[in-house]
PDB file of C-alpha atoms and ligand atoms in Angstrom:
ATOM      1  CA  UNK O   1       0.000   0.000   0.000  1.00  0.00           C
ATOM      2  CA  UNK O   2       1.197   3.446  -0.929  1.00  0.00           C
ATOM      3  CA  UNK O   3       0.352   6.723   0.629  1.00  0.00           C
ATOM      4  CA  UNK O   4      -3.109   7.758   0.071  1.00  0.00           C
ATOM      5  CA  UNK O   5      -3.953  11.294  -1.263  1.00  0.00           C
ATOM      6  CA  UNK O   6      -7.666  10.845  -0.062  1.00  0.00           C
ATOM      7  CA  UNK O   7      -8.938   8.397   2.555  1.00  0.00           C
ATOM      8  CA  UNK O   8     -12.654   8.507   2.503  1.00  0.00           C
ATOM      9  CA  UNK O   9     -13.902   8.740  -1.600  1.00  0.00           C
ATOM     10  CA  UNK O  10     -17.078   8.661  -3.066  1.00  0.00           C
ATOM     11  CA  UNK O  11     -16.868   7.387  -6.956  1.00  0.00           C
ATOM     12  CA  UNK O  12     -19.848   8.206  -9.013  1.00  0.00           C
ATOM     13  CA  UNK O  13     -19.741   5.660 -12.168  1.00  0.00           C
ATOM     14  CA  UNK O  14     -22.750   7.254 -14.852  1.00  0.00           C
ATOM     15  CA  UNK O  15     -24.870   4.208 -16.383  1.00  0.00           C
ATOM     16  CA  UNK O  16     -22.867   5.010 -19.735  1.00  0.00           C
ATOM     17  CA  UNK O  17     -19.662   3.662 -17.933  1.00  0.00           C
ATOM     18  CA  UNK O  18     -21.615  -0.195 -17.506  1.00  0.00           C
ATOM     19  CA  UNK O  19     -22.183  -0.493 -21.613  1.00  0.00           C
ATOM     20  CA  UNK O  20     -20.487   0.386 -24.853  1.00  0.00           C
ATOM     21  CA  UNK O  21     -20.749   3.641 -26.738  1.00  0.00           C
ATOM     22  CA  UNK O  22     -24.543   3.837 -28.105  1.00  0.00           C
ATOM     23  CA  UNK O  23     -25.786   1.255 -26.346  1.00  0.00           C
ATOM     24  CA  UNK O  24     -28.088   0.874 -23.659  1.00  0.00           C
ATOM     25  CA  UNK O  25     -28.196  -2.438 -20.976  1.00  0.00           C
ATOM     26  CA  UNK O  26     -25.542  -4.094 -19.152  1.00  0.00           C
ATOM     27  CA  UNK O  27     -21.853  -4.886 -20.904  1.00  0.00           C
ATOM     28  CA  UNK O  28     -20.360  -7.515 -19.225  1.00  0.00           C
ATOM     29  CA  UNK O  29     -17.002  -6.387 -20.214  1.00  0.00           C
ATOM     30  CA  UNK O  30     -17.338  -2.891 -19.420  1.00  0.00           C
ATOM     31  CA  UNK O  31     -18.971  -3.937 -15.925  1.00  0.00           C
ATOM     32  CA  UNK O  32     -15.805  -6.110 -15.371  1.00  0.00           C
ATOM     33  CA  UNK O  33     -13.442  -3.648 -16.795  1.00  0.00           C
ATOM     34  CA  UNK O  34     -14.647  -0.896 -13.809  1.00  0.00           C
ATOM     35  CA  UNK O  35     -14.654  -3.401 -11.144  1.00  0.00           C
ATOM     36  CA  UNK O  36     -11.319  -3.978 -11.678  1.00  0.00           C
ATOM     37  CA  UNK O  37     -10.064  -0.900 -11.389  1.00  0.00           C
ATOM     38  CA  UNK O  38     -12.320  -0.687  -8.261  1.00  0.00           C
ATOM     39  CA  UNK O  39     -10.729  -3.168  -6.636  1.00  0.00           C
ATOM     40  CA  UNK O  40      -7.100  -1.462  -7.309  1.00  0.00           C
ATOM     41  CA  UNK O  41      -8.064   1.149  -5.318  1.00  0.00           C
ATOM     42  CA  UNK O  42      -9.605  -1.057  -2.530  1.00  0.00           C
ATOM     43  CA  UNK O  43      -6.639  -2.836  -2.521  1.00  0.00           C
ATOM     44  CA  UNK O  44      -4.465   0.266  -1.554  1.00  0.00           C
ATOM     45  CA  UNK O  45      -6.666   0.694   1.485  1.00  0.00           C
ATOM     46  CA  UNK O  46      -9.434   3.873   0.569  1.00  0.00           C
ATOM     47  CA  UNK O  47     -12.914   3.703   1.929  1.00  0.00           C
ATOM     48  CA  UNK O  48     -14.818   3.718  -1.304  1.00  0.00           C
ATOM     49  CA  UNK O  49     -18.469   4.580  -1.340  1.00  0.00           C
ATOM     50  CA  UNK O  50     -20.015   4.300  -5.268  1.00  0.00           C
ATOM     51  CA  UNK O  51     -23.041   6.393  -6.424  1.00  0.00           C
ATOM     52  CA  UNK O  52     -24.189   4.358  -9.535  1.00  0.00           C
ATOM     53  CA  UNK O  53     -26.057   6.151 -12.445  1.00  0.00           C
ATOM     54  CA  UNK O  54     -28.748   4.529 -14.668  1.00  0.00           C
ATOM     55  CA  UNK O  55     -28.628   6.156 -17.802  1.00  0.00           C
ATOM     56  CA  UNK O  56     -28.052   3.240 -19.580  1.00  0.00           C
ATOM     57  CA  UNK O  57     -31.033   2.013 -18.490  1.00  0.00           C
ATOM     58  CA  UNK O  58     -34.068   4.969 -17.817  1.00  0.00           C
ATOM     59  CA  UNK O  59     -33.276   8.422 -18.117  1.00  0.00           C
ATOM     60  CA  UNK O  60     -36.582  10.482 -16.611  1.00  0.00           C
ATOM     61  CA  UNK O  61     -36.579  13.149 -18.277  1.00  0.00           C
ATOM     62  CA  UNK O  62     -36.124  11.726 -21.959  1.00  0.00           C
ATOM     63  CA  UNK O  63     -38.205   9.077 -21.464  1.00  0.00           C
ATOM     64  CA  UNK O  64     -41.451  11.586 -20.566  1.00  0.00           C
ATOM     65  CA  UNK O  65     -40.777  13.314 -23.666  1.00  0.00           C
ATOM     66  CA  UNK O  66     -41.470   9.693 -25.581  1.00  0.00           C
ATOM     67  CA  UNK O  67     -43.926   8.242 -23.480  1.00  0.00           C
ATOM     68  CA  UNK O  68     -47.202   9.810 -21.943  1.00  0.00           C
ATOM     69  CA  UNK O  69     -46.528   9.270 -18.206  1.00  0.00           C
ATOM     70  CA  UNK O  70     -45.878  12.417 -15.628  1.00  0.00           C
ATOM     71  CA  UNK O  71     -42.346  13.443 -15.608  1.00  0.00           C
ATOM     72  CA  UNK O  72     -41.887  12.517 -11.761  1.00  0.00           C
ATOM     73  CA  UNK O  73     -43.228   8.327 -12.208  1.00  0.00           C
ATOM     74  CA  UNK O  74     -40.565   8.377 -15.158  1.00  0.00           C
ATOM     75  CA  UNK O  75     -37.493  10.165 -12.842  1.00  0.00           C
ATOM     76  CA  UNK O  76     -38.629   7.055 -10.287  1.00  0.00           C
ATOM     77  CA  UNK O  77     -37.886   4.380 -13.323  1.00  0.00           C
ATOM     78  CA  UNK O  78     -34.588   6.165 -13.537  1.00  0.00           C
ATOM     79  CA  UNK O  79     -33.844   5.464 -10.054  1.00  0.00           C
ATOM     80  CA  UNK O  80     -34.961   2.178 -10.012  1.00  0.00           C
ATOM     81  CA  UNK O  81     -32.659   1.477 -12.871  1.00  0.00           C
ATOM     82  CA  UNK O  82     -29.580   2.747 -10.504  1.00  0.00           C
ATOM     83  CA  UNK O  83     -31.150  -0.200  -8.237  1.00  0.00           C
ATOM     84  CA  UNK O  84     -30.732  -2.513 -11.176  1.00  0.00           C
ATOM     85  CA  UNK O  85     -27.144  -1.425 -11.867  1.00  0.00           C
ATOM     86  CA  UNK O  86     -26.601  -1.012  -8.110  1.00  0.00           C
ATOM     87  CA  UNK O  87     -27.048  -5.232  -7.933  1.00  0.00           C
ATOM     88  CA  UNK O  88     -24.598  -5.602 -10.978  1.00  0.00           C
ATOM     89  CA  UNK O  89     -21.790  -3.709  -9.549  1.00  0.00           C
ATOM     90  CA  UNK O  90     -22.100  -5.452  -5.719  1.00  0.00           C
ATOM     91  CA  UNK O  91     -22.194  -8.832  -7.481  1.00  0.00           C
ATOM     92  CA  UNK O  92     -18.901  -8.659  -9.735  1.00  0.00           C
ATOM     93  CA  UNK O  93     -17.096  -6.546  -6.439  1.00  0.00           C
ATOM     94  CA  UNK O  94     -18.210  -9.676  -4.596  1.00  0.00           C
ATOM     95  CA  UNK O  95     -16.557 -12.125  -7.175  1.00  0.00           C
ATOM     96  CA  UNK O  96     -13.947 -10.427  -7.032  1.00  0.00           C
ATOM     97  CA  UNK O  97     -13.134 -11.219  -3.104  1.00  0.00           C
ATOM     98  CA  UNK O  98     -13.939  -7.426  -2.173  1.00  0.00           C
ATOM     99  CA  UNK O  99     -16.858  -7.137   0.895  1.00  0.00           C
ATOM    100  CA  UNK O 100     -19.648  -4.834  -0.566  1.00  0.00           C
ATOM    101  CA  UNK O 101     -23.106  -3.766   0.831  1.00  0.00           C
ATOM    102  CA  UNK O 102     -26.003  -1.888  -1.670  1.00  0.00           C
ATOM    103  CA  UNK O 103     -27.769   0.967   0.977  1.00  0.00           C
ATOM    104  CA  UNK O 104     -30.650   2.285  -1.583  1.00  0.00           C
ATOM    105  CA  UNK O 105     -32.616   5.643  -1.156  1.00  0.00           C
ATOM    106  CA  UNK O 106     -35.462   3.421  -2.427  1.00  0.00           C
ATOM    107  CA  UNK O 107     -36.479   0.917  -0.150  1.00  0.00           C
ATOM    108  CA  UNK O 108     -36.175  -2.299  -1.701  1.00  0.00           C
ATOM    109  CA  UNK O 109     -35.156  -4.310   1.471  1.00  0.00           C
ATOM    110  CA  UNK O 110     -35.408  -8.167  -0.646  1.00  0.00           C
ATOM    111  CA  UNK O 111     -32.266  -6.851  -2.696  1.00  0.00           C
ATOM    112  CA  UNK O 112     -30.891  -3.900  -0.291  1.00  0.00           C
ATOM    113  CA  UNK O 113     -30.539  -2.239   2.831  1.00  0.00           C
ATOM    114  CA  UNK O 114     -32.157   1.154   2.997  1.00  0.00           C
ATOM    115  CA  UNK O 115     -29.869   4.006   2.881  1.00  0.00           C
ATOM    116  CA  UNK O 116     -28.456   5.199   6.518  1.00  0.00           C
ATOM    117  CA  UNK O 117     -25.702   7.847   6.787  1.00  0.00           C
ATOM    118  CA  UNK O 118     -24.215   6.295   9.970  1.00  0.00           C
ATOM    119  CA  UNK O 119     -24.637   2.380   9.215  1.00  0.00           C
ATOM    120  CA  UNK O 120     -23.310   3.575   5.636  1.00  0.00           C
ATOM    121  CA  UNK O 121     -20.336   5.063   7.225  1.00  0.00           C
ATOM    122  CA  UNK O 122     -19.726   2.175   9.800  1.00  0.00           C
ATOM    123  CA  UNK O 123     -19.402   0.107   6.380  1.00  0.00           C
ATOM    124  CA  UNK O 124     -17.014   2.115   5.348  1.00  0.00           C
ATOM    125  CA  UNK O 125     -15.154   1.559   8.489  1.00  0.00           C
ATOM    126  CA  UNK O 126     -15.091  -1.950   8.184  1.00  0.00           C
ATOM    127  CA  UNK O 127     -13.290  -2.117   4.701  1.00  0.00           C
ATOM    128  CA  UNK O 128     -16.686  -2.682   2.942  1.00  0.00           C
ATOM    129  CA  UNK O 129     -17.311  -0.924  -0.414  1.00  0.00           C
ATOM    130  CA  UNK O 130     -20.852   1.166   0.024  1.00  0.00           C
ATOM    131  CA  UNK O 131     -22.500   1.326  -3.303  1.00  0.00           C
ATOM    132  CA  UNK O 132     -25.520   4.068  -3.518  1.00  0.00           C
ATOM    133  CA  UNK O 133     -28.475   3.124  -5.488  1.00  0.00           C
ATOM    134  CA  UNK O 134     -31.800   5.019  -5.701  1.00  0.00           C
ATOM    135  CA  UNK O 135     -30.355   8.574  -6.154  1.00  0.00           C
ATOM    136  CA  UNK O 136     -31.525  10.488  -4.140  1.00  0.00           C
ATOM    137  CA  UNK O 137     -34.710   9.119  -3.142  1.00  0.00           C
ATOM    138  CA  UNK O 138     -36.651  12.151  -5.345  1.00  0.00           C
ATOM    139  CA  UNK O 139     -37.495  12.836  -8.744  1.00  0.00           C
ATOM    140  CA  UNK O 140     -35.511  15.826 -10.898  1.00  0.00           C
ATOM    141  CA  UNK O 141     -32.537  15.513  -9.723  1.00  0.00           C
ATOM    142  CA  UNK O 142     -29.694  13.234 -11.253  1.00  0.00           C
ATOM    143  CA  UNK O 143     -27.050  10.853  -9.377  1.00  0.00           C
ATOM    144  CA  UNK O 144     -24.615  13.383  -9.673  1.00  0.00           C
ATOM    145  CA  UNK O 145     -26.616  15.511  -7.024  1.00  0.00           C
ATOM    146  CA  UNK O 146     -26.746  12.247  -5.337  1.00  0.00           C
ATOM    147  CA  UNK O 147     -22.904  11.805  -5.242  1.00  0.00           C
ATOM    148  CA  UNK O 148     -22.570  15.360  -3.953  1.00  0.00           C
ATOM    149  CA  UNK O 149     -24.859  14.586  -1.231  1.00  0.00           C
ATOM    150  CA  UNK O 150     -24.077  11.569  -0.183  1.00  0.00           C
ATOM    151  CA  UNK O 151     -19.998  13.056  -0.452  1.00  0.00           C
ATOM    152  CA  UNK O 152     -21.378  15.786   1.974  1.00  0.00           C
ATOM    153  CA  UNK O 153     -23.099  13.470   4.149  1.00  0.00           C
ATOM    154  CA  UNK O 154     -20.519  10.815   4.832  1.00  0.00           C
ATOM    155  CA  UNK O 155     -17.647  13.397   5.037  1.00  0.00           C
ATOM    156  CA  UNK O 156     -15.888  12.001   1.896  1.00  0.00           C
ATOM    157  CA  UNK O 157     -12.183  13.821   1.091  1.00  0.00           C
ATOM    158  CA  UNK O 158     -13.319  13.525  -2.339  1.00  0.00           C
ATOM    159  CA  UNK O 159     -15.911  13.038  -4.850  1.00  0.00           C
ATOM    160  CA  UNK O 160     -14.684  11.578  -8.547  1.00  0.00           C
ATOM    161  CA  UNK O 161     -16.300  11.827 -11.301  1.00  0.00           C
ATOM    162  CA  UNK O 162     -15.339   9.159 -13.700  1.00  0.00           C
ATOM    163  CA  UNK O 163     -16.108   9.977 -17.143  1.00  0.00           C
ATOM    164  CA  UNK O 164     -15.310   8.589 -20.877  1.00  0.00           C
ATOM    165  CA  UNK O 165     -13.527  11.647 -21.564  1.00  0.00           C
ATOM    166  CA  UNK O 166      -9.982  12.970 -20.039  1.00  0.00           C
ATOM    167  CA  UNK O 167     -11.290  16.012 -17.989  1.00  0.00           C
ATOM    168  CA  UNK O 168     -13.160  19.158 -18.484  1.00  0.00           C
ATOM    169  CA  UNK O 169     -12.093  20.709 -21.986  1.00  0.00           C
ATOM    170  CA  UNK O 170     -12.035  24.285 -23.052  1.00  0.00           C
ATOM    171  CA  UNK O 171     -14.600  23.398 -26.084  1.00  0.00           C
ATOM    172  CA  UNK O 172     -15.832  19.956 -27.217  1.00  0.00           C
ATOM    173  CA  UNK O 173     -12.212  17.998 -28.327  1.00  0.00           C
ATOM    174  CA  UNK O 174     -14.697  15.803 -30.292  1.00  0.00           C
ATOM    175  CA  UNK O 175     -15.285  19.218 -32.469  1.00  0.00           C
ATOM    176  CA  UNK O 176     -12.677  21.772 -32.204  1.00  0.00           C
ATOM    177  CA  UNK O 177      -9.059  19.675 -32.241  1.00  0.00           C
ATOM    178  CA  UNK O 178      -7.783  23.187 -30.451  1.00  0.00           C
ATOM    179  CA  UNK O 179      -9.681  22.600 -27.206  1.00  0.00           C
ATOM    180  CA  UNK O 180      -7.314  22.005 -24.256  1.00  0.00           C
ATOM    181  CA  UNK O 181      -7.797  20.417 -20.666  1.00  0.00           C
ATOM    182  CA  UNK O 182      -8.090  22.313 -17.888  1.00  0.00           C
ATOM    183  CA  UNK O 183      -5.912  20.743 -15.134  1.00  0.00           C
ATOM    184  CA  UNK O 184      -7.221  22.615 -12.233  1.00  0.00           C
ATOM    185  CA  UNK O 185     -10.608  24.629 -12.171  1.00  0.00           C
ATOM    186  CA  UNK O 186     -12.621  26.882  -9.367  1.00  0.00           C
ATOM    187  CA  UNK O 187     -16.048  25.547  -8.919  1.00  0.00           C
ATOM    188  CA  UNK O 188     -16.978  28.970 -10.012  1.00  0.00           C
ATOM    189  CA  UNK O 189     -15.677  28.465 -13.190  1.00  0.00           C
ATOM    190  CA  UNK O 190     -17.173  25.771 -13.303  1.00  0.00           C
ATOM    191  CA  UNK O 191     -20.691  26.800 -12.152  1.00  0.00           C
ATOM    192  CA  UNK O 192     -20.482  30.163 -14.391  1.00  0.00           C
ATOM    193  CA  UNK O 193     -18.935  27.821 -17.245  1.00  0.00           C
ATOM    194  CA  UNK O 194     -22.676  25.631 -17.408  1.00  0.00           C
ATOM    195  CA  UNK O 195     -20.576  23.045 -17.801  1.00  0.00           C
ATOM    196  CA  UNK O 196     -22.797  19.696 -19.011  1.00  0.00           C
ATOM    197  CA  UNK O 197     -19.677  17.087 -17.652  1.00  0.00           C
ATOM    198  CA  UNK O 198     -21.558  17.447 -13.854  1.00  0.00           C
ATOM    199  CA  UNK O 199     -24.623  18.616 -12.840  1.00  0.00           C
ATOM    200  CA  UNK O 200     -24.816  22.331 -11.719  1.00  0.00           C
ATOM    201  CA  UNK O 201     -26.407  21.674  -8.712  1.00  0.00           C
ATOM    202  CA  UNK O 202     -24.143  19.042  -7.522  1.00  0.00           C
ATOM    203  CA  UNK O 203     -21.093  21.376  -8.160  1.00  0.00           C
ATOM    204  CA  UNK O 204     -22.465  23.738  -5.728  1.00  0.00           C
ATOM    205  CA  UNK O 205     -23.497  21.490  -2.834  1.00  0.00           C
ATOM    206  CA  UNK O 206     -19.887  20.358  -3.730  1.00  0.00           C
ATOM    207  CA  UNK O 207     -19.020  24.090  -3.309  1.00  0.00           C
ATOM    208  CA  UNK O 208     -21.124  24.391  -0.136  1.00  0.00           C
ATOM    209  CA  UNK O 209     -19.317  21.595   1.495  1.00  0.00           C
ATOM    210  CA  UNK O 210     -16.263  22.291   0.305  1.00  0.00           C
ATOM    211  CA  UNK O 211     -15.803  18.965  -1.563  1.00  0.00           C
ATOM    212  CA  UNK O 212     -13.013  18.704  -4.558  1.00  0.00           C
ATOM    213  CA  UNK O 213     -14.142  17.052  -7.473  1.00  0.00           C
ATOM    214  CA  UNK O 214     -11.925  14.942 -10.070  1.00  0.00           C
ATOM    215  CA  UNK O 215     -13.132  14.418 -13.171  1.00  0.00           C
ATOM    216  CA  UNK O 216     -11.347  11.552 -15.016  1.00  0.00           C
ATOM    217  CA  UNK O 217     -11.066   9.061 -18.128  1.00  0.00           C
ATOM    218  CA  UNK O 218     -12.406   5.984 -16.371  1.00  0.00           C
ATOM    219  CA  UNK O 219     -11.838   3.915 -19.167  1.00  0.00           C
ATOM    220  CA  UNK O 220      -8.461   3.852 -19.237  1.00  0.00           C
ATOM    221  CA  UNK O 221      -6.765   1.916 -17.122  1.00  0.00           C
ATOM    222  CA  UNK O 222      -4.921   2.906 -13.773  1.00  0.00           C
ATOM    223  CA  UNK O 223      -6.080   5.924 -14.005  1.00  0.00           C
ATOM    224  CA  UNK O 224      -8.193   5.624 -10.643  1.00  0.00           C
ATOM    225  CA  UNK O 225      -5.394   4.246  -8.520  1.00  0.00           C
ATOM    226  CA  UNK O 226      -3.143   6.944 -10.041  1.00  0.00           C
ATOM    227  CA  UNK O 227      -5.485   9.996  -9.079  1.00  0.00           C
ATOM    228  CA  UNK O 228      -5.909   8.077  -5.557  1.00  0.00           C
ATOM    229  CA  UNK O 229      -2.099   8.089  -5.189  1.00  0.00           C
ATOM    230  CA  UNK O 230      -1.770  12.014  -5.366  1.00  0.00           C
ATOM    231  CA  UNK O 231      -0.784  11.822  -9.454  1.00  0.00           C
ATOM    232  CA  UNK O 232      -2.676  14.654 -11.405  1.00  0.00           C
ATOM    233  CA  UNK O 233      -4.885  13.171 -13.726  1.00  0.00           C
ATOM    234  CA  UNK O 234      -8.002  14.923 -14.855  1.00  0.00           C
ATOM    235  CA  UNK O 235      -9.307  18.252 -14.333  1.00  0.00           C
ATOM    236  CA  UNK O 236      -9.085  19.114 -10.061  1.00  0.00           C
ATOM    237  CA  UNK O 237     -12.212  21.161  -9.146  1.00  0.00           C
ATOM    238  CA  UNK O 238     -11.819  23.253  -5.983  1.00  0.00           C
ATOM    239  CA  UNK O 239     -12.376  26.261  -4.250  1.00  0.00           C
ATOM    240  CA  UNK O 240      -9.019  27.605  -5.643  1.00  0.00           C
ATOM    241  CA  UNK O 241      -6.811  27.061  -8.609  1.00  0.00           C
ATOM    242  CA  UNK O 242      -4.388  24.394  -6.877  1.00  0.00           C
ATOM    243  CA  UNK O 243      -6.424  23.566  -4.154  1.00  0.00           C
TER     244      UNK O 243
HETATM  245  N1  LIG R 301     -32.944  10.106 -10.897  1.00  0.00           N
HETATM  246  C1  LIG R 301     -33.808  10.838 -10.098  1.00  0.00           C
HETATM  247  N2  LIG R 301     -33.370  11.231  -8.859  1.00  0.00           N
HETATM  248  C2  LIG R 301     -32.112  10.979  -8.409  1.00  0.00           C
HETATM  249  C3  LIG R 301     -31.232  10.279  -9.237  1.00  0.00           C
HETATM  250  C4  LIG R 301     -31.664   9.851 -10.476  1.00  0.00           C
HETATM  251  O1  LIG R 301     -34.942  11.110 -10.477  1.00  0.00           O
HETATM  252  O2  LIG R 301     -31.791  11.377  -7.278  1.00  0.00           O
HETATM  253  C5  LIG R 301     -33.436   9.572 -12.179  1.00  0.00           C
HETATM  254  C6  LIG R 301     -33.410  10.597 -13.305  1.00  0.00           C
HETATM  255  O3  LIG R 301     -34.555  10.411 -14.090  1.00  0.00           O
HETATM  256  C7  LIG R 301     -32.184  10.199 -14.092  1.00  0.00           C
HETATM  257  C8  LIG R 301     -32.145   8.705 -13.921  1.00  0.00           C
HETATM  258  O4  LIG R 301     -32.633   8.496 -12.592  1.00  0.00           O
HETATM  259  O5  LIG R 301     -32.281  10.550 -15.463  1.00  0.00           O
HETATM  260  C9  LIG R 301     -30.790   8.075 -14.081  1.00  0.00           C
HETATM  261  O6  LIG R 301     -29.831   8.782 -13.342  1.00  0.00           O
HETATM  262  P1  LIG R 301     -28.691   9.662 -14.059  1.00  0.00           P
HETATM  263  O7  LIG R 301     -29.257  10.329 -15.278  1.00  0.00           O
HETATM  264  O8  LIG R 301     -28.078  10.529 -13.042  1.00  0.00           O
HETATM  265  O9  LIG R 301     -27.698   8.524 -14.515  1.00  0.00           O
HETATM  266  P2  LIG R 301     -26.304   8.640 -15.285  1.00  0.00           P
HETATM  267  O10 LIG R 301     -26.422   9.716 -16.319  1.00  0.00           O
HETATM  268  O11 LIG R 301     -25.276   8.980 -14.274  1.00  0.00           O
HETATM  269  O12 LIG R 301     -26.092   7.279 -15.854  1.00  0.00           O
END
């Protein structure tokens, strides 16, 4: 085990990060692909709490637009399907020798315990991954909101956003080949920027709570257990440049 540049983290995988690009469902691959790199991390000794997105599954709000059901029952589908990907992610941890528990904001007590900030946190203390399913428990918000919270609530050191792209860009490096990564931003910047990599309100609860944020390329390899060993990688979100 090396030295640790954050103890306590709270990983939020999107849905997007469980299947290839363009499709929707569960990738077996990709699932074992991020619980590998999971387990690098457990391995060097963080307390690791995961707030799993659904994407891939329901999305609420573009699912009302197609289908004639109030905007709120469809948000619920989308955080049922964090339940769904919830199960897949404690199942291939658990194959993989590492000690998980699901807490959902949903109670769905065949499949999970209901979510409990100090039981949640006494998991934590006993080496056992935490994964978040649910959300938040309400409809309209996304599970990036719920990674801020729960980050705030459980007193995490950091939240990470894992994402398919390197960090936060100065235009889309998809379109413009001249965009650049920012290496450090201000949550300001990042607030004032509208930025569509994390949810705006999640940055300022982040903000609020004074949280740092990582955004990172999740898909490549090593990349977790080099940001957890103090290596830049990414694009650092804090209160200050640097901080
Ligand atoms: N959702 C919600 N409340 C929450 C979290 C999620 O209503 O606290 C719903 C929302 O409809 C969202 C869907 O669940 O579109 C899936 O979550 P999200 O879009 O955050 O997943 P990701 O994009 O990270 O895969």
């Amino acid at each position: 085990m090396g030295k640790l540049a954050y103890k306590r983290v709270v990983l939020k995988i999107s849905g997007e990060g469980l299947c290839r690009p363009d499709t929707t469902g569960i990738d077996a691959e990709e699932l074992e692909r991020i619980a590998a790199e999971i387990k690098t991390i457990v391995d060097e000794g963080v307390e690791l709490a995961l707030v799993v997105g659904g994407g891939n599954i329901v999305r609420g709000g573009d699912l009302a637009k197609r289908i004639n059901i109030p905007a709120a029952s469809a948000h619920y589908m989308g955080m049922l399907g964090t339940v769904i990907n919830a199960l897949a992610v404690q199942e291939v941890l658990e194959s993989l020798g590492i000690d998980t528990r699901v807490q959902s904001a949903i109670s769905v007590s065949r499949v999970a315990e209901d979510f409990v900030r100090r039981r949640a946190i006494r998991h934590l203390e006993k080496g056992r991954v935490v994964i978040f399913g649910g959300g938040t428990g309400n409809p309209f918000v996304t599970t990036d909101t719920c990674a801020a919270l729960r980050a705030s609530e459980i007193g995490a050191d950091v939240l990470f956003k894992a994402t398919k792209v390197d960090g936060v860009y100065t235009a889309d490096p998809m379109v413009d080949p001249t965009a650049k990564r920012h290496e450090w931003m201000t949550y300001n910047d990042f607030i004032d920027g509208r930025l569509k990599v994390m949810d705006l309100t999640a940055v300022v609860m982040c903000q609020e709570n004074g949280i740092p944020v990582v955004v990172f390329n999740v898909k490549q390899t090593g990349n977790m257990l080099r940001v957890v060993r103090g290596e830049h990688v990414g694009t650092h979100v804090g209160e200050t440049v640097g901080s």
